[in-house]
Amino acid sequence: MKIGILGAGQLARMIALAGYPLGLEFVFLDPSPEACAGKLGEHLVGAYDDLSMLAKLAAKSDVITYEFENVPAHATEFIERRTNNVYPPSNALNVSQDRLNEKNYFHDLGIPTSDYWTVDTFRDLKLAVFGKNYPFILKTRSFGYDGKGQVFLNSEADLASAWESLKDYACILEAFVPFQREVSIIAARSVSGEVKYYPLSENLHKGGILRVAECRENDHLQAQAEDYVSRLLESLNYVGIIALELFDVDGKLLANEFAPRVHNSGHWTIEGAETSQFENHLRAILDLPLGSTAAVGNAAMVNFIGGLPETADVLAIDNAHLHLYGKSPRKGRKVAHVTVRTESKEQFEESISNLKKLADQVDES
Ligand code: AMP
């Protein structure tokens, strides 16, 4: 069985690494000849909207999936017309690619969010903030990730400069949410509709990029998060892994966004769950029974961003598991992650603290 993947970055690489024990083969389409999953299967070098390359990928694959949400929706629709086996479905891409559609979609499903307003002109922006309390965040509706395409508005004095920087894009204005925590829930739904939920991840960001994701087994907000993500899964007739990012405000969850793919906040599942998100994504799209999502100890993941740690320094930390992506370091680029998994909570705290120190040193070097 051969799986085609749009994109050959670290997420595609980890999907392939999970697929080899299941006897699967892989073919990737990615415009970059250096893309880091390329060595794990056949790599078609080409653009995501090159119809001849898409047709080639479809011809070589039994099932097709993708590793990032900015794949042009018309690319997956084109493949969908040739084969029914493209998962997650392209309507999930359509919704998640536009923050305004996404927020409206949440509302239609009764999933709460921050207050938000459409902003197409400077007048829209001024009207939206009129008589309301700051702060706000102005975001581009499309192609934002890792905090890119976002401007904080602390007072009226910030309006003109915020508009100047994003005026070329269709935008959405969001009320700033005074959250206590950021969490995400990762869930899997198979072709025949079997659903499994992972324990919540609690997420810390650095400079708008995910730094730490920790498994929160038995979190008091697990049921609320499962309820919200299950509404998305059912209404999208979803297949594969989905990640729903949420703000915890006094015990009430507000949805920020969802990703129709495997997600960085679920990397701890490789060692920290009975079945990883990558394996369950493959099981889901192949309509195989889903594996247990139970946590197998204390688990968390730390990202290395822009700088690579020495392998020996990571492996000197008890219970640390290193995942190098095979990418050359560049500012703001995720190049590796490390999972810590332990039986003992005390050991967990010590190893995570050592790992965070190491990550901060590597960032500053
Ligand atoms: P996003 O690209 O929407 O995931 O935003 C990146 C990060 O910015 C989030 O993980 C939050 O830390 C922060 N953020 C985004 N939107 C809001 C909001 N409405 N209120 C507070 N913080 C936010």
Short mmCIF file of C-alpha atoms and ligand atoms in Angstrom, two decimals:
data_model
loop_
_atom_site.label_atom_id
_atom_site.label_comp_id
_atom_site.label_asym_id
_atom_site.label_seq_id
_atom_site.Cartn_x
_atom_site.Cartn_y
_atom_site.Cartn_z
CA MET A 1 0.00 0.00 0.00
CA LYS A 2 1.45 3.39 -1.00
CA ILE A 3 0.53 6.65 0.73
CA GLY A 4 0.95 9.94 -1.16
CA ILE A 5 1.68 13.00 0.95
CA LEU A 6 1.43 16.64 -0.13
CA GLY A 7 4.44 18.14 1.61
CA ALA A 8 7.69 16.49 2.67
CA GLY A 9 8.58 18.36 5.86
CA GLN A 10 9.01 16.95 9.35
CA LEU A 11 5.33 16.05 9.74
CA ALA A 12 5.40 13.94 6.56
CA ARG A 13 8.68 12.45 7.76
CA MET A 14 7.16 11.40 11.10
CA ILE A 15 4.08 9.97 9.33
CA ALA A 16 6.42 7.86 7.16
CA LEU A 17 8.47 6.74 10.16
CA ALA A 18 5.23 5.56 11.80
CA GLY A 19 4.14 3.83 8.60
CA TYR A 20 7.14 1.63 7.94
CA PRO A 21 6.32 -0.88 10.72
CA LEU A 22 2.85 -1.19 9.16
CA GLY A 23 4.44 -2.17 5.84
CA LEU A 24 3.49 1.09 4.11
CA GLU A 25 5.39 2.91 1.37
CA PHE A 26 5.41 6.64 0.68
CA VAL A 27 5.57 9.12 -2.17
CA PHE A 28 5.85 12.86 -1.46
CA LEU A 29 5.15 15.97 -3.50
CA ASP A 30 7.11 19.01 -2.34
CA PRO A 31 8.65 21.92 -4.27
CA SER A 32 11.89 21.85 -2.26
CA PRO A 33 14.49 19.26 -3.37
CA GLU A 34 15.92 19.39 0.19
CA ALA A 35 12.59 18.66 1.93
CA CYS A 36 13.45 16.48 4.90
CA ALA A 37 10.99 13.60 4.32
CA GLY A 38 12.30 13.14 0.78
CA LYS A 39 14.75 10.40 1.75
CA LEU A 40 11.97 8.24 3.19
CA GLY A 41 10.25 7.51 -0.11
CA GLU A 42 9.93 8.71 -3.67
CA HIS A 43 10.09 12.50 -3.80
CA LEU A 44 8.30 14.27 -6.65
CA VAL A 45 9.77 17.76 -6.81
CA GLY A 46 7.05 20.13 -7.96
CA ALA A 47 4.56 22.82 -6.98
CA TYR A 48 1.32 21.94 -5.15
CA ASP A 49 -0.73 23.55 -7.91
CA ASP A 50 1.10 21.83 -10.80
CA LEU A 51 -1.72 19.69 -12.15
CA SER A 52 0.58 17.27 -13.99
CA MET A 53 2.53 16.59 -10.77
CA LEU A 54 -0.71 16.20 -8.82
CA ALA A 55 -1.93 13.70 -11.41
CA LYS A 56 1.40 11.84 -11.12
CA LEU A 57 1.07 11.72 -7.32
CA ALA A 58 -2.51 10.44 -7.62
CA ALA A 59 -1.45 7.74 -10.10
CA LYS A 60 1.29 6.47 -7.77
CA SER A 61 -0.77 6.51 -4.54
CA ASP A 62 -3.49 4.33 -3.05
CA VAL A 63 -4.44 7.01 -0.51
CA ILE A 64 -3.42 10.69 -0.35
CA THR A 65 -3.03 12.95 2.65
CA TYR A 66 -1.28 16.25 3.41
CA GLU A 67 0.97 17.61 6.13
CA PHE A 68 0.03 21.30 6.18
CA GLU A 69 -3.14 23.30 5.81
CA ASN A 70 -1.99 25.79 3.21
CA VAL A 71 -2.14 23.25 0.40
CA PRO A 72 -4.34 24.98 -2.21
CA ALA A 73 -7.83 23.54 -1.73
CA HIS A 74 -8.18 23.26 -5.51
CA ALA A 75 -5.18 20.87 -5.48
CA THR A 76 -6.93 18.41 -3.16
CA GLU A 77 -10.20 18.92 -5.05
CA PHE A 78 -8.36 18.09 -8.31
CA ILE A 79 -7.03 14.86 -6.76
CA GLU A 80 -10.43 14.11 -5.20
CA ARG A 81 -11.93 14.13 -8.70
CA ARG A 82 -9.41 11.44 -9.78
CA THR A 83 -9.56 9.32 -6.66
CA ASN A 84 -11.94 9.28 -3.71
CA ASN A 85 -9.09 8.59 -1.33
CA VAL A 86 -7.96 12.07 -0.18
CA TYR A 87 -8.06 12.57 3.57
CA PRO A 88 -8.78 14.77 5.47
CA PRO A 89 -11.60 15.95 3.14
CA SER A 90 -10.97 19.17 1.22
CA ASN A 91 -13.89 20.98 2.91
CA ALA A 92 -11.83 20.80 6.14
CA LEU A 93 -9.05 22.65 4.30
CA ASN A 94 -11.51 25.18 2.92
CA VAL A 95 -12.82 26.05 6.38
CA SER A 96 -9.46 26.14 8.16
CA GLN A 97 -7.68 28.23 5.52
CA ASP A 98 -9.74 31.31 6.30
CA ARG A 99 -9.92 32.47 9.91
CA LEU A 100 -13.25 34.21 9.32
CA ASN A 101 -14.90 31.12 7.80
CA GLU A 102 -13.38 29.06 10.58
CA LYS A 103 -14.78 31.29 13.34
CA ASN A 104 -18.21 31.36 11.65
CA TYR A 105 -18.07 27.59 11.39
CA PHE A 106 -17.29 27.26 15.11
CA HIS A 107 -20.28 29.49 15.85
CA ASP A 108 -22.63 27.47 13.68
CA LEU A 109 -21.58 24.39 15.69
CA GLY A 110 -22.07 26.17 19.04
CA ILE A 111 -18.33 26.20 19.81
CA PRO A 112 -17.50 29.47 21.62
CA THR A 113 -14.68 31.78 20.42
CA SER A 114 -13.37 35.26 21.16
CA ASP A 115 -15.48 38.14 19.79
CA TYR A 116 -14.42 38.90 16.22
CA TRP A 117 -15.16 41.28 13.36
CA THR A 118 -14.48 41.30 9.61
CA VAL A 119 -12.02 44.01 8.57
CA ASP A 120 -11.63 44.89 4.90
CA THR A 121 -11.04 48.64 5.22
CA PHE A 122 -9.55 51.08 7.75
CA ARG A 123 -13.12 52.26 8.38
CA ASP A 124 -14.13 48.68 9.31
CA LEU A 125 -11.25 48.60 11.79
CA LYS A 126 -12.20 51.91 13.41
CA LEU A 127 -15.86 50.90 13.63
CA ALA A 128 -14.99 47.50 15.11
CA VAL A 129 -12.97 48.94 18.01
CA PHE A 130 -15.31 51.88 18.62
CA GLY A 131 -16.53 51.98 22.22
CA LYS A 132 -14.88 48.64 23.11
CA ASN A 133 -12.04 47.78 25.45
CA TYR A 134 -8.52 47.15 24.18
CA PRO A 135 -6.46 45.02 23.53
CA PHE A 136 -7.32 43.41 20.20
CA ILE A 137 -5.41 41.34 17.67
CA LEU A 138 -5.64 42.09 13.95
CA LYS A 139 -4.93 38.96 11.88
CA THR A 140 -4.80 38.15 8.20
CA ARG A 141 -7.63 35.78 7.33
CA SER A 142 -5.34 33.43 5.40
CA PHE A 143 -1.77 32.12 5.40
CA GLY A 144 -0.95 33.09 8.99
CA TYR A 145 0.98 30.60 11.11
CA ASP A 146 3.32 30.67 14.12
CA GLY A 147 2.14 34.19 14.97
CA LYS A 148 2.86 35.56 11.47
CA GLY A 149 0.35 38.02 9.94
CA GLN A 150 -0.79 39.28 13.36
CA VAL A 151 -0.59 42.67 15.06
CA PHE A 152 -1.50 43.51 18.67
CA LEU A 153 -3.52 46.65 19.26
CA ASN A 154 -3.03 48.04 22.75
CA SER A 155 -4.70 51.39 22.20
CA GLU A 156 -6.16 53.67 19.54
CA ALA A 157 -2.62 54.90 18.85
CA ASP A 158 -1.80 51.48 17.27
CA LEU A 159 -4.65 51.51 14.75
CA ALA A 160 -2.99 53.32 11.85
CA SER A 161 0.31 51.39 11.96
CA ALA A 162 -1.50 48.03 12.36
CA TRP A 163 -3.64 48.84 9.35
CA GLU A 164 -0.61 49.98 7.35
CA SER A 165 1.15 46.63 7.90
CA LEU A 166 -1.83 44.40 6.99
CA LYS A 167 -3.90 46.58 4.63
CA ASP A 168 -3.07 44.41 1.60
CA TYR A 169 -4.86 41.43 3.16
CA ALA A 170 -8.43 40.58 4.08
CA CYS A 171 -8.36 40.66 7.88
CA ILE A 172 -10.21 39.63 11.00
CA LEU A 173 -10.09 41.55 14.26
CA GLU A 174 -10.26 39.48 17.45
CA ALA A 175 -10.79 40.59 21.02
CA PHE A 176 -7.73 39.64 23.07
CA VAL A 177 -8.61 36.63 25.24
CA PRO A 178 -7.23 36.86 28.80
CA PHE A 179 -6.58 33.13 29.02
CA GLN A 180 -4.94 31.21 31.88
CA ARG A 181 -3.75 28.39 29.62
CA GLU A 182 -3.53 27.37 26.00
CA VAL A 183 -4.51 23.77 25.37
CA SER A 184 -5.17 21.63 22.34
CA ILE A 185 -7.05 18.43 21.78
CA ILE A 186 -5.95 15.95 19.17
CA ALA A 187 -8.48 13.45 17.89
CA ALA A 188 -8.65 10.79 15.21
CA ARG A 189 -11.63 9.71 13.10
CA SER A 190 -11.43 6.80 10.68
CA VAL A 191 -13.16 6.31 7.33
CA SER A 192 -15.83 4.19 9.03
CA GLY A 193 -16.36 6.79 11.75
CA GLU A 194 -14.44 5.36 14.73
CA VAL A 195 -13.29 8.26 16.95
CA LYS A 196 -10.53 8.46 19.60
CA TYR A 197 -9.33 11.44 21.63
CA TYR A 198 -5.87 12.03 23.10
CA PRO A 199 -5.45 13.55 26.54
CA LEU A 200 -5.25 17.38 26.34
CA SER A 201 -1.92 19.02 25.56
CA GLU A 202 -1.04 22.17 27.50
CA ASN A 203 0.98 24.45 25.26
CA LEU A 204 3.54 27.19 25.90
CA HIS A 205 4.70 29.49 23.11
CA LYS A 206 7.89 31.47 22.68
CA GLY A 207 7.81 34.37 20.21
CA GLY A 208 4.54 33.03 18.75
CA ILE A 209 6.03 29.55 18.12
CA LEU A 210 5.15 26.45 20.13
CA ARG A 211 7.95 25.70 22.60
CA VAL A 212 6.53 23.13 25.04
CA ALA A 213 3.54 20.80 24.85
CA GLU A 214 2.75 18.71 27.92
CA CYS A 215 0.31 15.83 28.16
CA ARG A 216 -2.43 16.62 30.72
CA GLU A 217 -4.00 13.31 31.54
CA ASN A 218 -7.37 13.60 33.35
CA ASP A 219 -7.56 17.38 32.86
CA HIS A 220 -10.84 18.82 34.20
CA LEU A 221 -11.54 20.32 30.75
CA GLN A 222 -11.05 17.08 28.78
CA ALA A 223 -14.79 16.40 28.35
CA GLN A 224 -15.49 19.99 27.20
CA ALA A 225 -12.68 19.79 24.62
CA GLU A 226 -13.87 16.37 23.40
CA ASP A 227 -17.40 17.72 22.99
CA TYR A 228 -16.18 20.62 20.81
CA VAL A 229 -13.83 18.61 18.63
CA SER A 230 -16.44 15.86 18.16
CA ARG A 231 -18.82 18.47 16.65
CA LEU A 232 -16.13 19.38 14.11
CA LEU A 233 -15.36 15.75 13.29
CA GLU A 234 -18.98 14.88 12.64
CA SER A 235 -19.97 17.98 10.70
CA LEU A 236 -16.90 17.82 8.42
CA ASN A 237 -17.31 14.04 8.00
CA TYR A 238 -13.65 14.17 8.93
CA VAL A 239 -11.06 11.46 8.38
CA GLY A 240 -7.57 11.55 9.90
CA ILE A 241 -6.00 13.42 12.81
CA ILE A 242 -7.35 16.86 13.72
CA ALA A 243 -5.99 19.36 16.27
CA LEU A 244 -8.25 21.94 17.92
CA GLU A 245 -6.45 24.80 19.70
CA LEU A 246 -8.30 26.31 22.65
CA PHE A 247 -7.94 29.03 25.27
CA ASP A 248 -8.83 28.16 28.87
CA VAL A 249 -10.57 31.20 30.41
CA ASP A 250 -11.69 30.46 33.98
CA GLY A 251 -12.55 26.86 33.08
CA LYS A 252 -14.41 27.77 29.89
CA LEU A 253 -12.81 26.81 26.59
CA LEU A 254 -12.80 29.19 23.62
CA ALA A 255 -11.71 27.83 20.24
CA ASN A 256 -8.86 29.63 18.50
CA GLU A 257 -8.31 27.49 15.40
CA PHE A 258 -8.11 23.94 14.14
CA ALA A 259 -5.50 22.20 12.00
CA PRO A 260 -6.66 19.45 9.62
CA ARG A 261 -3.48 17.44 10.07
CA VAL A 262 -1.07 15.94 12.57
CA HIS A 263 0.05 18.68 14.94
CA ASN A 264 3.16 19.84 16.77
CA SER A 265 1.33 19.83 20.12
CA GLY A 266 0.88 16.04 19.65
CA HIS A 267 4.51 15.10 19.10
CA TRP A 268 4.72 13.82 22.68
CA THR A 269 2.41 10.97 21.62
CA ILE A 270 5.32 9.21 19.83
CA GLU A 271 6.73 8.01 23.16
CA GLY A 272 4.02 9.27 25.54
CA ALA A 273 0.92 7.51 24.20
CA GLU A 274 0.10 3.90 23.45
CA THR A 275 -0.30 4.84 19.74
CA SER A 276 1.23 7.98 18.24
CA GLN A 277 -0.81 10.60 16.39
CA PHE A 278 1.19 9.70 13.25
CA GLU A 279 0.27 6.02 13.38
CA ASN A 280 -3.36 6.82 14.18
CA HIS A 281 -3.50 9.23 11.23
CA LEU A 282 -2.43 6.36 8.96
CA ARG A 283 -4.84 3.92 10.62
CA ALA A 284 -7.67 6.45 10.21
CA ILE A 285 -7.10 7.15 6.49
CA LEU A 286 -6.64 3.43 5.75
CA ASP A 287 -9.80 2.57 7.70
CA LEU A 288 -7.89 0.33 10.10
CA PRO A 289 -8.91 0.01 13.77
CA LEU A 290 -7.62 3.04 15.70
CA GLY A 291 -5.00 2.41 18.38
CA SER A 292 -5.33 3.32 22.04
CA THR A 293 -4.69 7.02 22.72
CA ALA A 294 -3.96 6.44 26.42
CA ALA A 295 -0.94 8.21 27.91
CA VAL A 296 1.81 5.88 29.12
CA GLY A 297 3.40 8.02 31.82
CA ASN A 298 4.26 11.68 32.28
CA ALA A 299 5.08 13.13 28.88
CA ALA A 300 6.01 16.45 27.32
CA MET A 301 7.76 17.73 24.23
CA VAL A 302 10.19 20.63 23.82
CA ASN A 303 10.83 22.18 20.39
CA PHE A 304 14.24 23.30 19.19
CA ILE A 305 13.75 26.40 17.07
CA GLY A 306 16.49 27.89 14.91
CA GLY A 307 19.38 26.00 16.54
CA LEU A 308 20.35 22.34 16.85
CA PRO A 309 21.36 20.81 20.18
CA GLU A 310 24.37 18.50 20.48
CA THR A 311 23.02 14.94 20.38
CA ALA A 312 25.10 13.93 23.43
CA ASP A 313 23.73 16.87 25.48
CA VAL A 314 20.15 15.75 24.85
CA LEU A 315 20.84 12.09 25.45
CA ALA A 316 22.55 12.92 28.76
CA ILE A 317 19.13 13.98 30.08
CA ASP A 318 17.29 11.07 31.70
CA ASN A 319 14.29 9.77 29.74
CA ALA A 320 14.87 12.17 26.82
CA HIS A 321 14.06 11.02 23.26
CA LEU A 322 15.60 13.05 20.45
CA HIS A 323 13.93 13.64 17.08
CA LEU A 324 16.14 15.44 14.56
CA TYR A 325 14.29 16.48 11.42
CA GLY A 326 17.31 16.57 9.08
CA LYS A 327 16.83 20.29 8.38
CA SER A 328 19.53 22.95 8.41
CA PRO A 329 19.01 25.51 11.19
CA ARG A 330 17.56 28.90 10.30
CA LYS A 331 16.02 31.57 12.54
CA GLY A 332 12.48 30.65 13.57
CA ARG A 333 12.68 27.20 11.96
CA LYS A 334 11.69 24.07 13.90
CA VAL A 335 14.64 21.70 13.51
CA ALA A 336 14.12 19.08 16.23
CA HIS A 337 12.01 18.14 19.20
CA VAL A 338 12.71 16.12 22.30
CA THR A 339 10.16 14.16 24.27
CA VAL A 340 10.57 13.32 27.93
CA ARG A 341 8.54 10.39 29.25
CA THR A 342 8.85 9.05 32.78
CA GLU A 343 7.04 6.97 35.36
CA SER A 344 8.08 9.26 38.19
CA LYS A 345 6.71 12.82 38.37
CA GLU A 346 9.83 14.00 40.19
CA GLN A 347 12.12 12.66 37.48
CA PHE A 348 9.83 14.23 34.88
CA GLU A 349 10.11 17.71 36.42
CA GLU A 350 13.91 17.43 36.63
CA SER A 351 14.36 16.22 33.05
CA ILE A 352 11.97 18.80 31.60
CA SER A 353 13.67 21.60 33.46
CA ASN A 354 17.10 20.46 32.12
CA LEU A 355 15.69 20.21 28.64
CA LYS A 356 14.15 23.69 28.72
CA LYS A 357 17.49 25.13 29.89
CA LEU A 358 19.26 23.38 27.02
CA ALA A 359 16.69 24.66 24.51
CA ASP A 360 17.11 28.25 25.80
CA GLN A 361 20.92 27.96 25.51
CA VAL A 362 20.71 26.64 21.95
CA ASP A 363 18.29 29.45 20.99
CA GLU A 364 20.65 32.09 22.35
CA SER A 365 23.81 30.62 20.81
P1 AMP B 1 -2.72 31.79 16.07
O1 AMP B 1 -1.87 32.03 14.86
O2 AMP B 1 -4.13 32.22 15.90
O3 AMP B 1 -2.58 30.38 16.56
O4 AMP B 1 -2.10 32.70 17.23
C1 AMP B 1 -0.79 32.49 17.74
C2 AMP B 1 -0.79 32.76 19.23
O5 AMP B 1 -1.19 34.12 19.48
C3 AMP B 1 -1.76 31.90 20.03
O6 AMP B 1 -1.21 30.65 20.34
C4 AMP B 1 -1.97 32.78 21.26
O7 AMP B 1 -0.88 32.67 22.15
C5 AMP B 1 -1.98 34.19 20.68
N1 AMP B 1 -3.36 34.60 20.32
C6 AMP B 1 -3.96 34.43 19.13
N2 AMP B 1 -5.22 34.93 19.15
C7 AMP B 1 -5.43 35.41 20.39
C8 AMP B 1 -6.54 36.05 21.04
N3 AMP B 1 -7.69 36.35 20.39
N4 AMP B 1 -6.38 36.40 22.34
C9 AMP B 1 -5.22 36.14 23.00
N5 AMP B 1 -4.13 35.57 22.43
C10 AMP B 1 -4.23 35.19 21.15
#
